XYZ file of N, CA and C in Angstrom:
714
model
N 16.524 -10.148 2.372
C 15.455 -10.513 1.451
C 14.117 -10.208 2.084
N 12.961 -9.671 1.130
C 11.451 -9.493 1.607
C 10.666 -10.637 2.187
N 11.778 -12.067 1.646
C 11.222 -13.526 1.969
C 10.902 -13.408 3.468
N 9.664 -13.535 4.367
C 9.536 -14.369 5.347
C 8.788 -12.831 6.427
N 9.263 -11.583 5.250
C 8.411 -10.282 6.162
C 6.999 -10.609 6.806
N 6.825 -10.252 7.862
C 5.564 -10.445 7.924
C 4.442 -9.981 7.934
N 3.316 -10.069 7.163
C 1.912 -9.105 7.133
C 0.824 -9.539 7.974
N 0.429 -8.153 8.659
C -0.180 -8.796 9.844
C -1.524 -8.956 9.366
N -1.651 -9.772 10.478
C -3.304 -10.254 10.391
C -3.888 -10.378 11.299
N -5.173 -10.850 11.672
C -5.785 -10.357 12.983
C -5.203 -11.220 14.443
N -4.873 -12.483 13.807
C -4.289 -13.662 14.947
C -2.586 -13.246 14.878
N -2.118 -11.593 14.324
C -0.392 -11.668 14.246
C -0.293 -10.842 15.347
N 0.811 -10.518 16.064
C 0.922 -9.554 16.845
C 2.550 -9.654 16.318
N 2.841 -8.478 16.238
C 4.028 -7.835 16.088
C 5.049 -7.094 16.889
N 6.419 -7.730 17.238
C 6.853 -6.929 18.128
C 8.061 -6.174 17.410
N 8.353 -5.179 17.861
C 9.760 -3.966 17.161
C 10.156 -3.754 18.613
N 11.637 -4.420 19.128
C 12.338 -4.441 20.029
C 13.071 -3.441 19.640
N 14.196 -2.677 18.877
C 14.610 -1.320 18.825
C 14.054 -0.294 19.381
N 14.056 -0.116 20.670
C 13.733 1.309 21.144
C 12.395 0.670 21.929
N 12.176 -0.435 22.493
C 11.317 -0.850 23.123
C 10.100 -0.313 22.708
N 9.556 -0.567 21.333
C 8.110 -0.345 20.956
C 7.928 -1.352 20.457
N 6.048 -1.429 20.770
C 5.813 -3.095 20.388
C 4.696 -2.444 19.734
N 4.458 -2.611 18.478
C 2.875 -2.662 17.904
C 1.999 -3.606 17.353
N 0.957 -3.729 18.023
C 0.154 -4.785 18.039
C -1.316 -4.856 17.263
N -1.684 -5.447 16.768
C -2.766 -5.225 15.549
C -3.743 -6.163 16.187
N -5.040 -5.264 16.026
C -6.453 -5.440 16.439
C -7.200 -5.457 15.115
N -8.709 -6.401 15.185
C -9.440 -5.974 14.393
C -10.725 -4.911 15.009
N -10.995 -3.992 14.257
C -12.040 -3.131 14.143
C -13.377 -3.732 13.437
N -13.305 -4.042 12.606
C -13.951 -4.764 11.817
C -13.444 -5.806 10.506
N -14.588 -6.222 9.618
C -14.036 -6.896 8.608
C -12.963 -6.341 7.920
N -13.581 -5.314 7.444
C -11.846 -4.177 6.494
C -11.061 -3.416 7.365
N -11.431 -3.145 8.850
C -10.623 -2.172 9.355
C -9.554 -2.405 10.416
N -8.533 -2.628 10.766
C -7.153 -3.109 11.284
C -7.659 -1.809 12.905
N -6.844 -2.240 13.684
C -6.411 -1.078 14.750
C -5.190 -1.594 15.464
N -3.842 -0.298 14.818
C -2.545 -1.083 15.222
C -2.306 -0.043 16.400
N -2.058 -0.805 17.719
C -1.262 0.100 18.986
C -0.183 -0.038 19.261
N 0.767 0.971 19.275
C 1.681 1.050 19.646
C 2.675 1.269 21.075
N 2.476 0.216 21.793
C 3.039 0.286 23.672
C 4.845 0.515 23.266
N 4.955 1.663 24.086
C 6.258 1.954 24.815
C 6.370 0.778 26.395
N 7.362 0.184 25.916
C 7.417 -1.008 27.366
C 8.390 -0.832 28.118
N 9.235 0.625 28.324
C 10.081 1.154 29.179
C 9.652 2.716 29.450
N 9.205 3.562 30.180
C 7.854 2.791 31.271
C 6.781 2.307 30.159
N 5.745 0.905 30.823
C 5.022 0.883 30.027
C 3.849 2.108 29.804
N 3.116 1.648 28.510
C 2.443 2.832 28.306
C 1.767 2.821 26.922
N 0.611 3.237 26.406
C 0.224 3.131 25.047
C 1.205 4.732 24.304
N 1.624 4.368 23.272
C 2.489 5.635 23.087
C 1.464 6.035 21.677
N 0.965 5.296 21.062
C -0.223 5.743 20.038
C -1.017 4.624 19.652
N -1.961 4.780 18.486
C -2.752 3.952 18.011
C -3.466 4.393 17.059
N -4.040 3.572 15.828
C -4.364 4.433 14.390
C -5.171 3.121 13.998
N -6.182 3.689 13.134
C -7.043 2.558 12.156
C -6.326 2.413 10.955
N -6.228 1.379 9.952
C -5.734 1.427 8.986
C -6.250 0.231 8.296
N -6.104 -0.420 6.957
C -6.455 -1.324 6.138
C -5.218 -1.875 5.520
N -5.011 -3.592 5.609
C -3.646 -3.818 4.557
C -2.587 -3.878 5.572
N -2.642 -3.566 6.669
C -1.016 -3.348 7.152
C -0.082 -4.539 7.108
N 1.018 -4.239 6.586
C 2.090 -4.741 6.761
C 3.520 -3.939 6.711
N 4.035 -4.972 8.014
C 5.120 -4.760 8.673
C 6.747 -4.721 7.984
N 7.154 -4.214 7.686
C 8.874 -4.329 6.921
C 9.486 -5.351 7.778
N 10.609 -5.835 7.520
C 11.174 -7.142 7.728
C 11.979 -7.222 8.819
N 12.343 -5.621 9.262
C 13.180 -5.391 10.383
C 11.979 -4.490 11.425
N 10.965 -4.481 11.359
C 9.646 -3.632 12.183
C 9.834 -1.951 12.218
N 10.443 -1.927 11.047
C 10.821 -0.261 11.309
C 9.556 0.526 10.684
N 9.122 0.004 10.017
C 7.753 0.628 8.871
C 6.792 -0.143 9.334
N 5.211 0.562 8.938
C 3.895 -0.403 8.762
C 3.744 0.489 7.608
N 3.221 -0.087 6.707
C 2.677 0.121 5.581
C 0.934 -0.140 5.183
N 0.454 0.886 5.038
C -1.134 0.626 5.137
C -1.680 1.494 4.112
N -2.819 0.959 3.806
C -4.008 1.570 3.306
C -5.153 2.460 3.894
N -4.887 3.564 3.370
C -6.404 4.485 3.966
C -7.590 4.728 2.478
N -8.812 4.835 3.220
C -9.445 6.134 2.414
C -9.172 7.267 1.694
N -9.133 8.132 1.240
C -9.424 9.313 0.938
C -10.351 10.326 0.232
N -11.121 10.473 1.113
C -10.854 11.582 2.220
C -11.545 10.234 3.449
N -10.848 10.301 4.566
C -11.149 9.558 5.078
C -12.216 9.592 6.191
N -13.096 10.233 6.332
C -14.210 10.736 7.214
C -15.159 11.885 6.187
N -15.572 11.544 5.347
C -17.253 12.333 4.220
C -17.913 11.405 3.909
N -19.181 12.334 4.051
C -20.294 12.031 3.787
C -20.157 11.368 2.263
N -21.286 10.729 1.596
C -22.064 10.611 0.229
C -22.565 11.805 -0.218
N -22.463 12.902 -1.084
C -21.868 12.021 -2.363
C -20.149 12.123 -3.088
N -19.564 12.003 -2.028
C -18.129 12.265 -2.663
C -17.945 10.884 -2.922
N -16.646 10.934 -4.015
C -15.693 10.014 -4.362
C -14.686 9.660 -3.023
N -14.244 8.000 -2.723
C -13.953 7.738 -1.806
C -12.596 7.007 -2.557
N -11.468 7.473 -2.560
C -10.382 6.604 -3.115
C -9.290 6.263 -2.322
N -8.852 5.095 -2.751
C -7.557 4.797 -1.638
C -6.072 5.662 -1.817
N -5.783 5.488 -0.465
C -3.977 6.311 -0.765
C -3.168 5.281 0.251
N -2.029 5.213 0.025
C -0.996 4.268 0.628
C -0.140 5.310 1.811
N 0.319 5.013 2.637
C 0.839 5.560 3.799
C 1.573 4.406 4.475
N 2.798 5.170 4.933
C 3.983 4.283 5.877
C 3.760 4.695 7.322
N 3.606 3.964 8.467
C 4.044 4.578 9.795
C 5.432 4.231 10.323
N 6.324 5.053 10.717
C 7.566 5.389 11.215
C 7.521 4.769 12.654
N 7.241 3.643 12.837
C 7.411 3.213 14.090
C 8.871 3.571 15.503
N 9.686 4.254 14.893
C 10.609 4.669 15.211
C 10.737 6.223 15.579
N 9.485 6.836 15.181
C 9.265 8.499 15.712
C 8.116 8.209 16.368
N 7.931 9.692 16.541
C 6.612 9.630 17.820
C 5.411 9.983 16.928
N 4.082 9.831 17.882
C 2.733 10.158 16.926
C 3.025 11.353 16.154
N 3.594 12.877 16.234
C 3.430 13.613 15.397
C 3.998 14.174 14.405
N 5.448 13.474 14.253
C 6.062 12.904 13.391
C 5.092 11.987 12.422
N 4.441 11.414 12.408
C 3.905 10.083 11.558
C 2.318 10.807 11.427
N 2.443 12.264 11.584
C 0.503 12.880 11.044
C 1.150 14.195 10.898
N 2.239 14.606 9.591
C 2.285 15.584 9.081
C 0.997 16.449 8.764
N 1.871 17.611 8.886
C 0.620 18.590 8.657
C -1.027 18.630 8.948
N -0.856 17.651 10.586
C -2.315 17.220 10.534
C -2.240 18.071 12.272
N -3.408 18.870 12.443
C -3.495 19.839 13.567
C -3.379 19.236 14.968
N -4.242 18.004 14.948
C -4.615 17.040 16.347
C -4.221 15.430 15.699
N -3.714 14.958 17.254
C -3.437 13.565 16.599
C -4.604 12.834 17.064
N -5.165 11.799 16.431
C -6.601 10.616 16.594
C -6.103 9.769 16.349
N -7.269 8.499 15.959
C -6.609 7.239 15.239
C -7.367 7.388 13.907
N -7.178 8.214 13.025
C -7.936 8.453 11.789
C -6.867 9.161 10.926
N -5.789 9.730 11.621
C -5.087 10.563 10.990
C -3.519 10.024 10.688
N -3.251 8.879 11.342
C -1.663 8.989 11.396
C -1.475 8.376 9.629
N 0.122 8.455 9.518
C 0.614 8.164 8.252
C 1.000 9.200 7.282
N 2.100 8.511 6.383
C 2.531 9.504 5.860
C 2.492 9.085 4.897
N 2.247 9.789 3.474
C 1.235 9.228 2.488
C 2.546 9.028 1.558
N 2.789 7.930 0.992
C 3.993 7.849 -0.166
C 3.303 7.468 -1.425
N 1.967 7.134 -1.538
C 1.249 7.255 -3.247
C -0.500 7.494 -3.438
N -0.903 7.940 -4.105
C -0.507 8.501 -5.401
C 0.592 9.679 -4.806
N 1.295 10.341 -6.012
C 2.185 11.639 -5.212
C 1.059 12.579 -6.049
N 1.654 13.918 -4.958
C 0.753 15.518 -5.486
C -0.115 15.700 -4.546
N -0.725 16.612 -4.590
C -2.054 17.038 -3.601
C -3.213 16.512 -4.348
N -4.199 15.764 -3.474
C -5.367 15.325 -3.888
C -6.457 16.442 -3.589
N -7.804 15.720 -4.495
C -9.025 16.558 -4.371
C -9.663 15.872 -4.197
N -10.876 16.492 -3.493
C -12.250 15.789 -2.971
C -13.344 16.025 -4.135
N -13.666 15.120 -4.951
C -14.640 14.987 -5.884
C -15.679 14.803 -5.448
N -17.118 14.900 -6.554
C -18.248 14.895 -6.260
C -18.846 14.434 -6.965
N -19.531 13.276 -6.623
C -19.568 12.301 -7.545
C -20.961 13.114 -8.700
N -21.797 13.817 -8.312
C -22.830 14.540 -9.364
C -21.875 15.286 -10.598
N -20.527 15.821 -10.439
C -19.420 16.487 -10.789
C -18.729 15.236 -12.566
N -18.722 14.036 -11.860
C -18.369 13.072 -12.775
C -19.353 12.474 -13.664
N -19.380 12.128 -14.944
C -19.494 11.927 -15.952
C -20.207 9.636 -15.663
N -18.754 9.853 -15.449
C -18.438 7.904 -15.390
C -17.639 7.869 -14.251
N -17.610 7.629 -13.005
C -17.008 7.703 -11.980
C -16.009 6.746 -11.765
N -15.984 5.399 -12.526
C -14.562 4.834 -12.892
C -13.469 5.240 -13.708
N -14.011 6.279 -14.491
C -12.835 6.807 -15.189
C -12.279 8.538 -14.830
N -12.143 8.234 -13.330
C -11.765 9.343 -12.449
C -9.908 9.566 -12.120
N -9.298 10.198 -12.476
C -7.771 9.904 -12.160
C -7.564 9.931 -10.758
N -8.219 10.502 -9.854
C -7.888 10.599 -8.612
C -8.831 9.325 -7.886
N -9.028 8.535 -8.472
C -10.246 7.292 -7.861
C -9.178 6.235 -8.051
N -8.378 6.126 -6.814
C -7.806 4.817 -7.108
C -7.582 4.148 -5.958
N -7.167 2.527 -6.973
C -7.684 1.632 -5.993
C -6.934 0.432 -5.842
N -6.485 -0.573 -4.454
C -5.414 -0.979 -4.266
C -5.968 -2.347 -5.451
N -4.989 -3.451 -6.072
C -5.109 -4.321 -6.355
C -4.147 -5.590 -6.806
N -3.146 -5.284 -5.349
C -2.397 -6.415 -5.122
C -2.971 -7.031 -4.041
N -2.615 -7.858 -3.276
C -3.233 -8.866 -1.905
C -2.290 -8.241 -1.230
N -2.524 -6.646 -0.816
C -1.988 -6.015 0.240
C -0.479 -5.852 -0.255
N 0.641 -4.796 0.425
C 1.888 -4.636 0.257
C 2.672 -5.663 0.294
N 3.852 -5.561 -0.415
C 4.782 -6.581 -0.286
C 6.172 -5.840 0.320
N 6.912 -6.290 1.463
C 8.237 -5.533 1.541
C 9.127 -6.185 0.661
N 10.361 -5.750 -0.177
C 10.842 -6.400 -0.943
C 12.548 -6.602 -0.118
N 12.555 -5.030 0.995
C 13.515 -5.108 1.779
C 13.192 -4.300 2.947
N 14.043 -3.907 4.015
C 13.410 -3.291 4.621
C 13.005 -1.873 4.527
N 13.638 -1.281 3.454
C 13.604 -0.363 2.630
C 12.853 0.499 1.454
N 12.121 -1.371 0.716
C 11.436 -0.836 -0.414
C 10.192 -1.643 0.108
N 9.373 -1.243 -0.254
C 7.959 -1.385 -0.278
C 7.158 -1.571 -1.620
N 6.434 -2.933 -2.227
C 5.659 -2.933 -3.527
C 4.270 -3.197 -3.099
N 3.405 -2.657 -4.322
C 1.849 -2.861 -4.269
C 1.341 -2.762 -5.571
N 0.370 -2.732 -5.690
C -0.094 -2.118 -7.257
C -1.932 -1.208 -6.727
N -1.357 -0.752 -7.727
C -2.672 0.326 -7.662
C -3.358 0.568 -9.346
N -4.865 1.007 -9.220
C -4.923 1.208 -10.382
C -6.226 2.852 -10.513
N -5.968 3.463 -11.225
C -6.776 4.888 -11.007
C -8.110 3.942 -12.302
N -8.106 3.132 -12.445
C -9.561 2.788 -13.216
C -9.202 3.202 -14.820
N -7.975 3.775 -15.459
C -7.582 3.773 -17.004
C -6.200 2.760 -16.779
N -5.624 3.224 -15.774
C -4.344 1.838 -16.264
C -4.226 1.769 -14.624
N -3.688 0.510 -14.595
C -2.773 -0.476 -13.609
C -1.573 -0.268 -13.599
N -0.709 -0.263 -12.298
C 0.650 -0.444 -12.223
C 1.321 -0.751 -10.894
N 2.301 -1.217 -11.011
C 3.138 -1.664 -10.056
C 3.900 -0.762 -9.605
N 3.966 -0.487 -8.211
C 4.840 0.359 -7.761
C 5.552 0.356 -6.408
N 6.376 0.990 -6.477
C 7.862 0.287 -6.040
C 8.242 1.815 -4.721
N 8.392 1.882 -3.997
C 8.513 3.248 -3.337
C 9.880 2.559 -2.005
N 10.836 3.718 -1.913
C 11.746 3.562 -1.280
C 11.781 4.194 -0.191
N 11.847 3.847 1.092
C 11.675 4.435 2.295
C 12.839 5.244 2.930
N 13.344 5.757 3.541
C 14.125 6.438 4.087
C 14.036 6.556 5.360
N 15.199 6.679 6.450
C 15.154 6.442 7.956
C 14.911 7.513 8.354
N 15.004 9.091 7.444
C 14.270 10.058 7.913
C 12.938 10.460 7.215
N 11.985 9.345 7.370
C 10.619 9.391 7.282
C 10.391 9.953 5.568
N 11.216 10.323 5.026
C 10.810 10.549 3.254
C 10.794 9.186 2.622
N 9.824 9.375 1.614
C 9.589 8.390 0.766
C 9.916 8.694 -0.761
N 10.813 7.652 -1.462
C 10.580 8.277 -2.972
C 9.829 7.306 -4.123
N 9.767 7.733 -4.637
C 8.967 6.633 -6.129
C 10.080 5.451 -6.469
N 10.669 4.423 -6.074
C 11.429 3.746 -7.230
C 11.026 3.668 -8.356
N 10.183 2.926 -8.806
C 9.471 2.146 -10.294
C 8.194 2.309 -10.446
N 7.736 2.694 -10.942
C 6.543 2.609 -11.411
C 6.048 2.219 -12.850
N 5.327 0.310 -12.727
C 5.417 -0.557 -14.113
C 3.420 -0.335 -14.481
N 3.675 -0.120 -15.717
C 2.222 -0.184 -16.176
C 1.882 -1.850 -16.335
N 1.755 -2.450 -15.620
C 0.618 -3.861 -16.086
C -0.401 -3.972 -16.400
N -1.046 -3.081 -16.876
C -2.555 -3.100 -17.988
C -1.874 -2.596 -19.650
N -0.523 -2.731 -19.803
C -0.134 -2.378 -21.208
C -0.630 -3.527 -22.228
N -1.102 -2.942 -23.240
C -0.935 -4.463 -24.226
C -0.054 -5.255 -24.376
N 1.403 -5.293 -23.833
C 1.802 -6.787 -24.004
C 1.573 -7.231 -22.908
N 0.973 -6.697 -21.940
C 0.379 -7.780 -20.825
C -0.905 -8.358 -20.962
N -2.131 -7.383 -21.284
C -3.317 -7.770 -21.318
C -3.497 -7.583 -22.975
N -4.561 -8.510 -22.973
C -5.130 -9.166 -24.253
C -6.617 -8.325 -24.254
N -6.470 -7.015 -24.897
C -7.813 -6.515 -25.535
C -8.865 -7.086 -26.049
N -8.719 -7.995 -26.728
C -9.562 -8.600 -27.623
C -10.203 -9.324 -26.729
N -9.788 -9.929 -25.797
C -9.852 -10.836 -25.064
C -10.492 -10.657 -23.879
N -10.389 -9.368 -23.935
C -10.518 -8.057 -22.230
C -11.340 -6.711 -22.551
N -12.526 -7.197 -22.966
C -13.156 -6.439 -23.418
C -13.694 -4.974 -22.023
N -14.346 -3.751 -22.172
C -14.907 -2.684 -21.450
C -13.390 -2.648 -20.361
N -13.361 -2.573 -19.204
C -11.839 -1.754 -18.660
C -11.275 -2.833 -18.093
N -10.245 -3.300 -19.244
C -8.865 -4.180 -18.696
C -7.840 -3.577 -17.854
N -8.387 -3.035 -17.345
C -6.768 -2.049 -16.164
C -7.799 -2.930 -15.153
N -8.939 -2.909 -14.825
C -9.222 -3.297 -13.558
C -10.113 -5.304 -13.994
N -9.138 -5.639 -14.436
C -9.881 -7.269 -15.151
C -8.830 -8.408 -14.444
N -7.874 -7.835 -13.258
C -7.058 -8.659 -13.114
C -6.492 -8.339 -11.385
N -5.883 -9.434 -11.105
C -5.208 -8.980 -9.435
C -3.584 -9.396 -9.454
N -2.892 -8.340 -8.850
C -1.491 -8.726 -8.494
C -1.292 -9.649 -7.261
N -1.246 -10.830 -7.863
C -1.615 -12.116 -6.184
C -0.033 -11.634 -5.204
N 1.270 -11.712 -6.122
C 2.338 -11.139 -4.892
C 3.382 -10.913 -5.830
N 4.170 -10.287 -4.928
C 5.621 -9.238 -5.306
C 6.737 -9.787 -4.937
N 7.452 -10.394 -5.156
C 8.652 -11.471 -4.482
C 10.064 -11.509 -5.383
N 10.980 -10.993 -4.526
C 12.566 -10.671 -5.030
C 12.601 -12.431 -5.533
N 13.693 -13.094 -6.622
C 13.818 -13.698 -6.726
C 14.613 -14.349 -5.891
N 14.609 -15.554 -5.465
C 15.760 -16.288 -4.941
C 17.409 -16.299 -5.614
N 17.310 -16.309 -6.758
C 18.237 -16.436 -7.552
C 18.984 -15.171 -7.397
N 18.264 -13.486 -7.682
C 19.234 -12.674 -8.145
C 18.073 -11.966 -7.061
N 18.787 -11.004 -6.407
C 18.498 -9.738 -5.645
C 18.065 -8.777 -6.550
N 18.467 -8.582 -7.537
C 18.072 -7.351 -8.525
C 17.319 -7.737 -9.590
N 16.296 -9.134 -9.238
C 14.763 -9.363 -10.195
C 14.349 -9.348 -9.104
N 13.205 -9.225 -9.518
C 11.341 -9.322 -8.893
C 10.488 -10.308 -9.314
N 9.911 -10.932 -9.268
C 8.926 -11.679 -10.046
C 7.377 -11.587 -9.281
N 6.478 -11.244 -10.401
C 5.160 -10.472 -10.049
C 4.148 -11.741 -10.582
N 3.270 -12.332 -9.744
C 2.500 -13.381 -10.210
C 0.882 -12.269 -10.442
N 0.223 -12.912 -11.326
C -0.979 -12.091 -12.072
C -2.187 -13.225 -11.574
N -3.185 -12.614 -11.892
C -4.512 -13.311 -11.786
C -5.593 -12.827 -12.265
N -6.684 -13.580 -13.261
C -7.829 -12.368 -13.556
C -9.027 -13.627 -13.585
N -9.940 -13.121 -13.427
C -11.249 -13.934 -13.430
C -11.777 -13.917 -15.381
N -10.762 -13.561 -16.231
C -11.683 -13.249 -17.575
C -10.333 -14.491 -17.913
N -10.833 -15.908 -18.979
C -9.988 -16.316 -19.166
C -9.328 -15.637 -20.647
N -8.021 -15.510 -20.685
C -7.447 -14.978 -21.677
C -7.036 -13.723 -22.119
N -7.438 -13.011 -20.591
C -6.752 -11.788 -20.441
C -5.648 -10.981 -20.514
N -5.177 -12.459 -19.635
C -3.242 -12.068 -19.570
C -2.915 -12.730 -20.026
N -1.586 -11.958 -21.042
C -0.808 -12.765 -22.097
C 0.409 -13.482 -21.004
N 0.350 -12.960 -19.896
C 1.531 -13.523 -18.879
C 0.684 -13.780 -17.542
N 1.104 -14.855 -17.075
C 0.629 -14.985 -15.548
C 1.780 -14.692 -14.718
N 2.970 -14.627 -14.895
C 3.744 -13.915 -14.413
C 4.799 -13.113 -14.877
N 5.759 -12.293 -13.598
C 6.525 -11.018 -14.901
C 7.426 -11.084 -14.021
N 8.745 -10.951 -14.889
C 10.693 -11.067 -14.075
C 10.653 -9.580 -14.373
N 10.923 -8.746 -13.255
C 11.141 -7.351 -13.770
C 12.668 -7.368 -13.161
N 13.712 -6.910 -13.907
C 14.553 -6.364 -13.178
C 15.241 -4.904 -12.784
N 15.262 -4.495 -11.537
C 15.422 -3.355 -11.056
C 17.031 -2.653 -11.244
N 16.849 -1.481 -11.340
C 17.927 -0.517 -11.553
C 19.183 -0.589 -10.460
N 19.999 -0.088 -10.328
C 20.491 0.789 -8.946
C 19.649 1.963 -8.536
């Protein structure tokens, strides 16, 4: 069960005894994490990366984090988030595909949005919230559901959704689910007036106690009468 995973925080330190790596989480600042990773047979720093959001899978095999994108430009580009897993179980260049030099700016391997992104400009846009490639996290950080699947929600600024991504021990990631929660039988238009995709927060993601194959998704919005549900039983496929 995802029950009891733990997401780090600045007072967590995390250890992954498989293969004697320990990664340990620093703060950088208010939004910015810095997780290192010591090899403790010989000891040794074996890497280290900035990231936002991290949390740990339930067995320490994954970190799951939030970046930027593009993550180092100037103003006036568009600055949107992307989700990325680190493979605590490979080495730094394994975990910074297709990336020339390894830093702490680069690691991770990106499992959403999927496709190749673009660097926008914001003189280029019209209304810069209603950008498809402008998106933005809005759960209270990842949830592991196993050590396997990974949930969050994201929203590109026209709709919200929940999404569900399945990890793999050779570093691929796939889409499980992906739930629209800004649909009208969730949110109340009338009620949710100018952009109801972004009028609400996914507080957490939690397998049920009862059945392994529900979810139950608790909601939150600052507009009263937004959501026709404060919470949602989704149940998952094979």
């Amino acid at each position: 069960s995802g029950h009891g995973a733990p997401r780090m925080h600045e007072d967590h330190a995390a250890v992954f005894m498989k293969g004697f790596i320990g990664p340990v989480l620093g703060k950088v600042s208010e939004s910015q994490s810095l997780i290192a990773i010591y090899q403790l047979h010989p000891w040794g720093l074996r890497d280290q990366f900035q990231c936002m959001q991290p949390a740990i899978s339930p067995l320490h095999r994954w970190i799951a984090f939030q970046m930027w994108y593009p993550r180092i430009i100037p103003y006036p580009y568009i600055i949107s988030d992307q989700y990325l897993i680190y493979d605590v179980g490979h080495n730094p260049d394994f975990n910074r595909p297709q990336q020339a030099k390894i830093n702490s700016f680069n690691a991770g391997i990106r499992i959403y949005p999927p496709g190749p992104r673009k660097v926008q400009a914001l003189s280029n846009v019209v209304n810069r919230n209603r950008v498809a490639e402008n998106h933005s996290m809005v759960s209270h950080g990842f949830d592991w559901l196993s050590d396997h699947q990974v949930a969050f929600a994201d929203t590109d600024h026209i709709r919200t959704d929940l999404i569900i991504v399945q990890v793999h021990n050779n570093g691929t990631a796939v889409i499980k689910k992906v739930l629209c929660l800004s649909c009208d039988r969730l949110i109340n238009t009338q009620k949710c007036p100018g952009q109801p995709a972004t009028a609400f927060m996914v507080k957490n993601i939690r397998r049920s106690y009862r059945s392994r194959k529900t979810i139950r998704i608790s909601l939150w919005s600052y507009r009263p009468g937004c959501l026709r549900h404060r919470s949602l039983i989704l149940r998952m496929q094979k």
